[in-house]
Amino acid sequence: MKVTVLGFYGGYPTKGIGTSAYLIESNGFHLLLDVGSNSLLTLERYVDPIHLDAVLLSHYHHDHIADLGVLQFTRLLKRDAKGNKPHLLPIYCHNEDIDNFKQMSFENVTLGIAYNEESELTIGPFKIEHMKTLHPVPCYAFKITEEKSNKTIVSTSDSGYKEAFIAFAKDADLLIADSNFYEGMENHTVHMTAKECGRIANKAKVKRLILTHLPQTGELNQLVEQAKNEAPSIPIELAQKEMTITI
Ligand code: ZN
Protein backbone atom coordinates (compact mmCIF):
# COMPACT_ATOMS: atom_id res chain seq x y z
CA MET A 1 0.00 0.00 0.00
CA LYS A 2 0.99 3.58 -0.50
CA VAL A 3 0.54 6.69 1.65
CA THR A 4 0.83 10.20 0.26
CA VAL A 5 0.96 13.17 2.61
CA LEU A 6 -1.34 15.84 1.17
CA GLY A 7 -0.95 18.26 4.09
CA PHE A 8 0.71 18.12 7.50
CA TYR A 9 0.40 21.37 9.43
CA GLY A 10 -1.56 21.47 12.66
CA GLY A 11 -4.18 24.17 13.08
CA TYR A 12 -3.85 26.21 9.90
CA PRO A 13 -2.19 26.09 6.45
CA THR A 14 0.76 28.23 5.52
CA LYS A 15 3.29 28.74 2.70
CA GLY A 16 1.32 26.65 0.21
CA ILE A 17 1.05 23.66 2.55
CA GLY A 18 -2.22 22.50 4.01
CA THR A 19 -3.36 20.74 7.15
CA SER A 20 -3.89 17.05 7.93
CA ALA A 21 -4.80 14.87 4.95
CA TYR A 22 -3.34 11.57 3.76
CA LEU A 23 -4.19 9.54 0.69
CA ILE A 24 -3.92 5.79 1.30
CA GLU A 25 -3.97 3.54 -1.76
CA SER A 26 -4.07 -0.17 -2.35
CA ASN A 27 -5.01 -2.04 -5.52
CA GLY A 28 -6.57 1.03 -7.13
CA PHE A 29 -8.64 1.82 -4.02
CA HIS A 30 -8.30 5.41 -2.79
CA LEU A 31 -9.00 6.18 0.87
CA LEU A 32 -8.66 9.75 2.12
CA LEU A 33 -7.71 9.99 5.79
CA ASP A 34 -8.86 13.42 7.02
CA VAL A 35 -9.69 16.27 4.67
CA GLY A 36 -7.63 19.23 5.84
CA SER A 37 -7.30 22.64 4.32
CA ASN A 38 -5.88 22.65 0.75
CA SER A 39 -6.20 18.86 0.52
CA LEU A 40 -8.57 18.76 -2.44
CA LEU A 41 -6.17 20.64 -4.74
CA THR A 42 -3.31 18.36 -3.75
CA LEU A 43 -5.45 15.22 -3.99
CA GLU A 44 -6.35 16.12 -7.57
CA ARG A 45 -2.73 15.59 -8.57
CA TYR A 46 -3.10 11.90 -7.67
CA VAL A 47 -6.74 11.01 -8.23
CA ASP A 48 -9.77 12.89 -9.48
CA PRO A 49 -11.87 13.58 -6.35
CA ILE A 50 -14.88 12.02 -8.12
CA HIS A 51 -12.96 8.74 -8.17
CA LEU A 52 -12.20 8.72 -4.46
CA ASP A 53 -13.60 5.53 -2.88
CA ALA A 54 -13.99 6.44 0.81
CA VAL A 55 -13.14 9.01 3.48
CA LEU A 56 -12.10 8.25 7.07
CA LEU A 57 -12.26 11.08 9.63
CA SER A 58 -10.51 11.22 12.99
CA HIS A 59 -12.52 14.16 14.38
CA TYR A 60 -14.28 17.34 13.40
CA HIS A 61 -11.70 20.04 14.10
CA HIS A 62 -11.41 22.47 11.16
CA ASP A 63 -7.85 21.52 10.32
CA HIS A 64 -9.08 17.96 9.61
CA ILE A 65 -12.30 18.70 7.72
CA ALA A 66 -11.74 22.11 6.09
CA ASP A 67 -12.08 20.83 2.51
CA LEU A 68 -14.93 18.42 3.16
CA GLY A 69 -17.64 20.82 1.96
CA VAL A 70 -15.92 21.45 -1.35
CA LEU A 71 -15.34 17.70 -1.74
CA GLN A 72 -19.11 17.26 -1.39
CA PHE A 73 -19.73 20.05 -3.94
CA THR A 74 -17.19 18.54 -6.36
CA ARG A 75 -19.07 15.25 -6.30
CA LEU A 76 -22.43 17.03 -6.57
CA LEU A 77 -21.44 19.06 -9.60
CA LYS A 78 -18.74 17.21 -11.52
CA ARG A 79 -19.27 14.33 -13.95
CA ASP A 80 -16.80 11.83 -15.36
CA ALA A 81 -15.76 11.75 -19.03
CA LYS A 82 -18.90 9.77 -19.91
CA GLY A 83 -21.18 12.19 -18.06
CA ASN A 84 -21.80 9.81 -15.14
CA LYS A 85 -22.35 10.99 -11.57
CA PRO A 86 -19.86 9.73 -8.99
CA HIS A 87 -21.09 7.02 -6.60
CA LEU A 88 -22.34 7.82 -3.10
CA LEU A 89 -19.16 8.47 -1.11
CA PRO A 90 -18.99 6.83 2.33
CA ILE A 91 -17.52 9.03 5.07
CA TYR A 92 -16.56 6.94 8.10
CA CYS A 93 -16.65 9.11 11.22
CA HIS A 94 -17.85 9.08 14.81
CA ASN A 95 -21.31 10.30 15.83
CA GLU A 96 -20.43 11.62 19.28
CA ASP A 97 -20.97 15.11 17.91
CA ILE A 98 -24.35 14.71 16.28
CA ASP A 99 -24.47 18.13 14.57
CA ASN A 100 -21.22 17.51 12.73
CA PHE A 101 -22.13 13.88 12.04
CA LYS A 102 -25.31 14.98 10.26
CA GLN A 103 -23.25 17.19 7.92
CA MET A 104 -21.44 14.10 6.64
CA SER A 105 -24.56 12.96 4.78
CA PHE A 106 -25.32 15.29 1.91
CA GLU A 107 -28.01 14.71 -0.73
CA ASN A 108 -27.08 11.54 -2.62
CA VAL A 109 -23.46 12.64 -2.66
CA THR A 110 -21.94 11.53 0.66
CA LEU A 111 -23.13 9.24 3.44
CA GLY A 112 -21.89 9.47 7.05
CA ILE A 113 -21.26 6.03 8.55
CA ALA A 114 -20.59 6.00 12.29
CA TYR A 115 -17.83 3.94 13.86
CA ASN A 116 -17.03 3.58 17.53
CA GLU A 117 -14.19 2.17 19.59
CA GLU A 118 -15.58 -1.39 19.49
CA SER A 119 -16.38 -1.52 15.79
CA GLU A 120 -13.98 -3.09 13.36
CA LEU A 121 -14.47 -1.70 9.93
CA THR A 122 -13.54 -3.00 6.54
CA ILE A 123 -13.11 -0.26 3.98
CA GLY A 124 -12.22 -1.73 0.57
CA PRO A 125 -8.89 -3.56 0.97
CA PHE A 126 -8.32 -2.20 4.49
CA LYS A 127 -9.26 -3.35 7.97
CA ILE A 128 -9.58 -0.40 10.35
CA GLU A 129 -9.27 -0.47 14.14
CA HIS A 130 -9.80 2.53 16.40
CA MET A 131 -8.60 3.95 19.66
CA LYS A 132 -9.96 7.03 21.38
CA THR A 133 -7.32 9.70 21.81
CA LEU A 134 -6.69 12.42 24.38
CA HIS A 135 -8.07 15.59 22.80
CA PRO A 136 -10.56 18.34 23.72
CA VAL A 137 -13.17 16.83 21.40
CA PRO A 138 -13.85 13.13 20.62
CA CYS A 139 -11.09 11.94 18.31
CA TYR A 140 -9.89 8.52 17.17
CA ALA A 141 -6.54 7.05 16.23
CA PHE A 142 -6.51 4.36 13.55
CA LYS A 143 -4.70 1.16 12.78
CA ILE A 144 -5.10 0.54 9.06
CA THR A 145 -4.20 -2.96 7.90
CA GLU A 146 -3.93 -3.87 4.24
CA GLU A 147 -5.59 -7.27 4.35
CA LYS A 148 -3.70 -8.92 1.50
CA SER A 149 -0.23 -8.06 2.88
CA ASN A 150 -1.02 -7.67 6.59
CA LYS A 151 1.03 -4.44 6.57
CA THR A 152 -0.08 -1.79 9.02
CA ILE A 153 -0.16 1.97 9.31
CA VAL A 154 -1.00 3.52 12.65
CA SER A 155 -2.04 7.15 12.81
CA THR A 156 -2.30 8.71 16.25
CA SER A 157 -4.54 11.45 14.83
CA ASP A 158 -4.62 14.37 17.29
CA SER A 159 -3.72 13.38 20.81
CA GLY A 160 -1.85 14.06 23.98
CA TYR A 161 0.36 11.19 25.15
CA LYS A 162 -1.38 7.95 26.05
CA GLU A 163 0.49 4.85 27.17
CA ALA A 164 -2.12 2.81 25.25
CA PHE A 165 -0.54 3.96 21.98
CA ILE A 166 2.33 1.54 22.62
CA ALA A 167 0.09 -1.53 22.40
CA PHE A 168 -2.03 0.00 19.65
CA ALA A 169 1.00 0.71 17.44
CA LYS A 170 2.82 -2.56 18.25
CA ASP A 171 5.06 -3.62 15.36
CA ALA A 172 3.40 -1.22 12.91
CA ASP A 173 5.12 -0.84 9.57
CA LEU A 174 4.54 2.89 9.76
CA LEU A 175 3.57 5.19 12.63
CA ILE A 176 2.29 8.64 11.71
CA ALA A 177 2.29 10.61 14.94
CA ASP A 178 1.04 13.98 16.16
CA SER A 179 4.20 15.89 16.99
CA ASN A 180 2.83 19.39 17.34
CA PHE A 181 5.06 20.33 20.25
CA TYR A 182 8.78 20.60 20.93
CA GLU A 183 10.33 18.89 23.95
CA GLY A 184 9.31 20.47 27.25
CA MET A 185 5.56 20.36 26.59
CA GLU A 186 5.12 16.71 27.61
CA ASN A 187 1.85 15.46 29.13
CA HIS A 188 -0.20 18.06 27.32
CA THR A 189 -3.90 17.26 26.91
CA VAL A 190 -4.17 18.23 23.23
CA HIS A 191 -1.04 17.14 21.33
CA MET A 192 2.21 15.22 21.83
CA THR A 193 5.82 16.25 21.72
CA ALA A 194 8.32 14.68 19.33
CA LYS A 195 9.93 13.07 22.36
CA GLU A 196 6.67 11.32 23.26
CA CYS A 197 6.23 10.17 19.66
CA GLY A 198 9.75 8.71 19.76
CA ARG A 199 8.97 6.92 23.02
CA ILE A 200 5.87 5.28 21.52
CA ALA A 201 7.76 4.32 18.35
CA ASN A 202 10.59 2.76 20.34
CA LYS A 203 8.41 0.86 22.81
CA ALA A 204 6.04 -0.33 20.07
CA LYS A 205 9.02 -1.31 17.87
CA VAL A 206 7.52 0.29 14.79
CA LYS A 207 9.52 0.10 11.58
CA ARG A 208 9.29 3.76 10.64
CA LEU A 209 8.06 7.00 12.22
CA ILE A 210 6.74 10.08 10.45
CA LEU A 211 6.25 13.19 12.58
CA THR A 212 3.21 15.17 11.51
CA HIS A 213 0.65 17.79 12.58
CA LEU A 214 3.72 20.00 12.66
CA PRO A 215 4.00 23.47 14.15
CA GLN A 216 4.46 26.51 11.89
CA THR A 217 7.21 27.89 14.11
CA GLY A 218 10.62 26.82 15.34
CA GLU A 219 13.30 24.64 13.79
CA LEU A 220 11.46 21.51 12.68
CA ASN A 221 14.62 19.41 12.48
CA GLN A 222 14.82 19.67 16.26
CA LEU A 223 11.67 17.55 16.39
CA VAL A 224 13.48 14.77 14.56
CA GLU A 225 16.44 15.00 16.95
CA GLN A 226 14.15 14.96 19.99
CA ALA A 227 12.31 11.89 18.71
CA LYS A 228 15.60 10.17 17.80
CA ASN A 229 16.87 10.52 21.34
CA GLU A 230 14.04 8.21 22.38
CA ALA A 231 14.19 5.89 19.39
CA PRO A 232 17.77 5.83 18.06
CA SER A 233 17.31 2.73 15.90
CA ILE A 234 14.10 3.74 14.15
CA PRO A 235 14.07 5.76 10.91
CA ILE A 236 12.35 9.07 11.71
CA GLU A 237 11.36 11.80 9.29
CA LEU A 238 9.26 14.93 9.21
CA ALA A 239 6.13 14.76 7.11
CA GLN A 240 6.57 16.63 3.85
CA LYS A 241 4.02 17.72 1.31
CA GLU A 242 3.49 14.98 -1.29
CA MET A 243 5.88 12.63 0.45
CA THR A 244 4.93 9.13 -0.68
CA ILE A 245 5.68 6.05 1.38
CA THR A 246 5.26 2.57 -0.04
CA ILE A 247 4.89 -0.18 2.52
ZN1 ZN B 1 -7.77 18.45 16.67
GROMACS .gro file of C-alpha atoms and ligand atoms in nm:
model
  248
    1MET     CA    1   0.000   0.000   0.000
    2LYS     CA    2   0.099   0.358  -0.050
    3VAL     CA    3   0.054   0.669   0.165
    4THR     CA    4   0.083   1.020   0.026
    5VAL     CA    5   0.096   1.317   0.261
    6LEU     CA    6  -0.134   1.584   0.117
    7GLY     CA    7  -0.095   1.826   0.409
    8PHE     CA    8   0.071   1.812   0.750
    9TYR     CA    9   0.040   2.137   0.943
   10GLY     CA   10  -0.156   2.147   1.266
   11GLY     CA   11  -0.418   2.417   1.308
   12TYR     CA   12  -0.385   2.621   0.990
   13PRO     CA   13  -0.219   2.609   0.645
   14THR     CA   14   0.076   2.823   0.552
   15LYS     CA   15   0.329   2.874   0.270
   16GLY     CA   16   0.132   2.665   0.021
   17ILE     CA   17   0.105   2.366   0.255
   18GLY     CA   18  -0.222   2.250   0.401
   19THR     CA   19  -0.336   2.074   0.715
   20SER     CA   20  -0.389   1.705   0.793
   21ALA     CA   21  -0.480   1.487   0.495
   22TYR     CA   22  -0.334   1.157   0.376
   23LEU     CA   23  -0.419   0.954   0.069
   24ILE     CA   24  -0.392   0.579   0.130
   25GLU     CA   25  -0.397   0.354  -0.176
   26SER     CA   26  -0.407  -0.017  -0.235
   27ASN     CA   27  -0.501  -0.204  -0.552
   28GLY     CA   28  -0.657   0.103  -0.713
   29PHE     CA   29  -0.864   0.182  -0.402
   30HIS     CA   30  -0.830   0.541  -0.279
   31LEU     CA   31  -0.900   0.618   0.087
   32LEU     CA   32  -0.866   0.975   0.212
   33LEU     CA   33  -0.771   0.999   0.579
   34ASP     CA   34  -0.886   1.342   0.702
   35VAL     CA   35  -0.969   1.627   0.467
   36GLY     CA   36  -0.763   1.923   0.584
   37SER     CA   37  -0.730   2.264   0.432
   38ASN     CA   38  -0.588   2.265   0.075
   39SER     CA   39  -0.620   1.886   0.052
   40LEU     CA   40  -0.857   1.876  -0.244
   41LEU     CA   41  -0.617   2.064  -0.474
   42THR     CA   42  -0.331   1.836  -0.375
   43LEU     CA   43  -0.545   1.522  -0.399
   44GLU     CA   44  -0.635   1.612  -0.757
   45ARG     CA   45  -0.273   1.559  -0.857
   46TYR     CA   46  -0.310   1.190  -0.767
   47VAL     CA   47  -0.674   1.101  -0.823
   48ASP     CA   48  -0.977   1.289  -0.948
   49PRO     CA   49  -1.187   1.358  -0.635
   50ILE     CA   50  -1.488   1.202  -0.812
   51HIS     CA   51  -1.296   0.874  -0.817
   52LEU     CA   52  -1.220   0.872  -0.446
   53ASP     CA   53  -1.360   0.553  -0.288
   54ALA     CA   54  -1.399   0.644   0.081
   55VAL     CA   55  -1.314   0.901   0.348
   56LEU     CA   56  -1.210   0.825   0.707
   57LEU     CA   57  -1.226   1.108   0.963
   58SER     CA   58  -1.051   1.122   1.299
   59HIS     CA   59  -1.252   1.416   1.438
   60TYR     CA   60  -1.428   1.734   1.340
   61HIS     CA   61  -1.170   2.004   1.410
   62HIS     CA   62  -1.141   2.247   1.116
   63ASP     CA   63  -0.785   2.152   1.032
   64HIS     CA   64  -0.908   1.796   0.961
   65ILE     CA   65  -1.230   1.870   0.772
   66ALA     CA   66  -1.174   2.211   0.609
   67ASP     CA   67  -1.208   2.083   0.251
   68LEU     CA   68  -1.493   1.842   0.316
   69GLY     CA   69  -1.764   2.082   0.196
   70VAL     CA   70  -1.592   2.145  -0.135
   71LEU     CA   71  -1.534   1.770  -0.174
   72GLN     CA   72  -1.911   1.726  -0.139
   73PHE     CA   73  -1.973   2.005  -0.394
   74THR     CA   74  -1.719   1.854  -0.636
   75ARG     CA   75  -1.907   1.525  -0.630
   76LEU     CA   76  -2.243   1.703  -0.657
   77LEU     CA   77  -2.144   1.906  -0.960
   78LYS     CA   78  -1.874   1.721  -1.152
   79ARG     CA   79  -1.927   1.433  -1.395
   80ASP     CA   80  -1.680   1.183  -1.536
   81ALA     CA   81  -1.576   1.175  -1.903
   82LYS     CA   82  -1.890   0.977  -1.991
   83GLY     CA   83  -2.118   1.219  -1.806
   84ASN     CA   84  -2.180   0.981  -1.514
   85LYS     CA   85  -2.235   1.099  -1.157
   86PRO     CA   86  -1.986   0.973  -0.899
   87HIS     CA   87  -2.109   0.702  -0.660
   88LEU     CA   88  -2.234   0.782  -0.310
   89LEU     CA   89  -1.916   0.847  -0.111
   90PRO     CA   90  -1.899   0.683   0.233
   91ILE     CA   91  -1.752   0.903   0.507
   92TYR     CA   92  -1.656   0.694   0.810
   93CYS     CA   93  -1.665   0.911   1.122
   94HIS     CA   94  -1.785   0.908   1.481
   95ASN     CA   95  -2.131   1.030   1.583
   96GLU     CA   96  -2.043   1.162   1.928
   97ASP     CA   97  -2.097   1.511   1.791
   98ILE     CA   98  -2.435   1.471   1.628
   99ASP     CA   99  -2.447   1.813   1.457
  100ASN     CA  100  -2.122   1.751   1.273
  101PHE     CA  101  -2.213   1.388   1.204
  102LYS     CA  102  -2.531   1.498   1.026
  103GLN     CA  103  -2.325   1.719   0.792
  104MET     CA  104  -2.144   1.410   0.664
  105SER     CA  105  -2.456   1.296   0.478
  106PHE     CA  106  -2.532   1.529   0.191
  107GLU     CA  107  -2.801   1.471  -0.073
  108ASN     CA  108  -2.708   1.154  -0.262
  109VAL     CA  109  -2.346   1.264  -0.266
  110THR     CA  110  -2.194   1.153   0.066
  111LEU     CA  111  -2.313   0.924   0.344
  112GLY     CA  112  -2.189   0.947   0.705
  113ILE     CA  113  -2.126   0.603   0.855
  114ALA     CA  114  -2.059   0.600   1.229
  115TYR     CA  115  -1.783   0.394   1.386
  116ASN     CA  116  -1.703   0.358   1.753
  117GLU     CA  117  -1.419   0.217   1.959
  118GLU     CA  118  -1.558  -0.139   1.949
  119SER     CA  119  -1.638  -0.152   1.579
  120GLU     CA  120  -1.398  -0.309   1.336
  121LEU     CA  121  -1.447  -0.170   0.993
  122THR     CA  122  -1.354  -0.300   0.654
  123ILE     CA  123  -1.311  -0.026   0.398
  124GLY     CA  124  -1.222  -0.173   0.057
  125PRO     CA  125  -0.889  -0.356   0.097
  126PHE     CA  126  -0.832  -0.220   0.449
  127LYS     CA  127  -0.926  -0.335   0.797
  128ILE     CA  128  -0.958  -0.040   1.035
  129GLU     CA  129  -0.927  -0.047   1.414
  130HIS     CA  130  -0.980   0.253   1.640
  131MET     CA  131  -0.860   0.395   1.966
  132LYS     CA  132  -0.996   0.703   2.138
  133THR     CA  133  -0.732   0.970   2.181
  134LEU     CA  134  -0.669   1.242   2.438
  135HIS     CA  135  -0.807   1.559   2.280
  136PRO     CA  136  -1.056   1.834   2.372
  137VAL     CA  137  -1.317   1.683   2.140
  138PRO     CA  138  -1.385   1.313   2.062
  139CYS     CA  139  -1.109   1.194   1.831
  140TYR     CA  140  -0.989   0.852   1.717
  141ALA     CA  141  -0.654   0.705   1.623
  142PHE     CA  142  -0.651   0.436   1.355
  143LYS     CA  143  -0.470   0.116   1.278
  144ILE     CA  144  -0.510   0.054   0.906
  145THR     CA  145  -0.420  -0.296   0.790
  146GLU     CA  146  -0.393  -0.387   0.424
  147GLU     CA  147  -0.559  -0.727   0.435
  148LYS     CA  148  -0.370  -0.892   0.150
  149SER     CA  149  -0.023  -0.806   0.288
  150ASN     CA  150  -0.102  -0.767   0.659
  151LYS     CA  151   0.103  -0.444   0.657
  152THR     CA  152  -0.008  -0.179   0.902
  153ILE     CA  153  -0.016   0.197   0.931
  154VAL     CA  154  -0.100   0.352   1.265
  155SER     CA  155  -0.204   0.715   1.281
  156THR     CA  156  -0.230   0.871   1.625
  157SER     CA  157  -0.454   1.145   1.483
  158ASP     CA  158  -0.462   1.437   1.729
  159SER     CA  159  -0.372   1.338   2.081
  160GLY     CA  160  -0.185   1.406   2.398
  161TYR     CA  161   0.036   1.119   2.515
  162LYS     CA  162  -0.138   0.795   2.605
  163GLU     CA  163   0.049   0.485   2.717
  164ALA     CA  164  -0.212   0.281   2.525
  165PHE     CA  165  -0.054   0.396   2.198
  166ILE     CA  166   0.233   0.154   2.262
  167ALA     CA  167   0.009  -0.153   2.240
  168PHE     CA  168  -0.203   0.000   1.965
  169ALA     CA  169   0.100   0.071   1.744
  170LYS     CA  170   0.282  -0.256   1.825
  171ASP     CA  171   0.506  -0.362   1.536
  172ALA     CA  172   0.340  -0.122   1.291
  173ASP     CA  173   0.512  -0.084   0.957
  174LEU     CA  174   0.454   0.289   0.976
  175LEU     CA  175   0.357   0.519   1.263
  176ILE     CA  176   0.229   0.864   1.171
  177ALA     CA  177   0.229   1.061   1.494
  178ASP     CA  178   0.104   1.398   1.616
  179SER     CA  179   0.420   1.589   1.699
  180ASN     CA  180   0.283   1.939   1.734
  181PHE     CA  181   0.506   2.033   2.025
  182TYR     CA  182   0.878   2.060   2.093
  183GLU     CA  183   1.033   1.889   2.395
  184GLY     CA  184   0.931   2.047   2.725
  185MET     CA  185   0.556   2.036   2.659
  186GLU     CA  186   0.512   1.671   2.761
  187ASN     CA  187   0.185   1.546   2.913
  188HIS     CA  188  -0.020   1.806   2.732
  189THR     CA  189  -0.390   1.726   2.691
  190VAL     CA  190  -0.417   1.823   2.323
  191HIS     CA  191  -0.104   1.714   2.133
  192MET     CA  192   0.221   1.522   2.183
  193THR     CA  193   0.582   1.625   2.172
  194ALA     CA  194   0.832   1.468   1.933
  195LYS     CA  195   0.993   1.307   2.236
  196GLU     CA  196   0.667   1.132   2.326
  197CYS     CA  197   0.623   1.017   1.966
  198GLY     CA  198   0.975   0.871   1.976
  199ARG     CA  199   0.897   0.692   2.302
  200ILE     CA  200   0.587   0.528   2.152
  201ALA     CA  201   0.776   0.432   1.835
  202ASN     CA  202   1.059   0.276   2.034
  203LYS     CA  203   0.841   0.086   2.281
  204ALA     CA  204   0.604  -0.033   2.007
  205LYS     CA  205   0.902  -0.131   1.787
  206VAL     CA  206   0.752   0.029   1.479
  207LYS     CA  207   0.952   0.010   1.158
  208ARG     CA  208   0.929   0.376   1.064
  209LEU     CA  209   0.806   0.700   1.222
  210ILE     CA  210   0.674   1.008   1.045
  211LEU     CA  211   0.625   1.319   1.258
  212THR     CA  212   0.321   1.517   1.151
  213HIS     CA  213   0.065   1.779   1.258
  214LEU     CA  214   0.372   2.000   1.266
  215PRO     CA  215   0.400   2.347   1.415
  216GLN     CA  216   0.446   2.651   1.189
  217THR     CA  217   0.721   2.789   1.411
  218GLY     CA  218   1.062   2.682   1.534
  219GLU     CA  219   1.330   2.464   1.379
  220LEU     CA  220   1.146   2.151   1.268
  221ASN     CA  221   1.462   1.941   1.248
  222GLN     CA  222   1.482   1.967   1.626
  223LEU     CA  223   1.167   1.755   1.639
  224VAL     CA  224   1.348   1.477   1.456
  225GLU     CA  225   1.644   1.500   1.695
  226GLN     CA  226   1.415   1.496   1.999
  227ALA     CA  227   1.231   1.189   1.871
  228LYS     CA  228   1.560   1.017   1.780
  229ASN     CA  229   1.687   1.052   2.134
  230GLU     CA  230   1.404   0.821   2.238
  231ALA     CA  231   1.419   0.589   1.939
  232PRO     CA  232   1.777   0.583   1.806
  233SER     CA  233   1.731   0.273   1.590
  234ILE     CA  234   1.410   0.374   1.415
  235PRO     CA  235   1.407   0.576   1.091
  236ILE     CA  236   1.235   0.907   1.171
  237GLU     CA  237   1.136   1.180   0.929
  238LEU     CA  238   0.926   1.493   0.921
  239ALA     CA  239   0.613   1.476   0.711
  240GLN     CA  240   0.657   1.663   0.385
  241LYS     CA  241   0.402   1.772   0.131
  242GLU     CA  242   0.349   1.498  -0.129
  243MET     CA  243   0.588   1.263   0.045
  244THR     CA  244   0.493   0.913  -0.068
  245ILE     CA  245   0.568   0.605   0.138
  246THR     CA  246   0.526   0.257  -0.004
  247ILE     CA  247   0.489  -0.018   0.252
  248ZN      ZN  248  -0.777   1.845   1.667
   0.00000   0.00000   0.00000
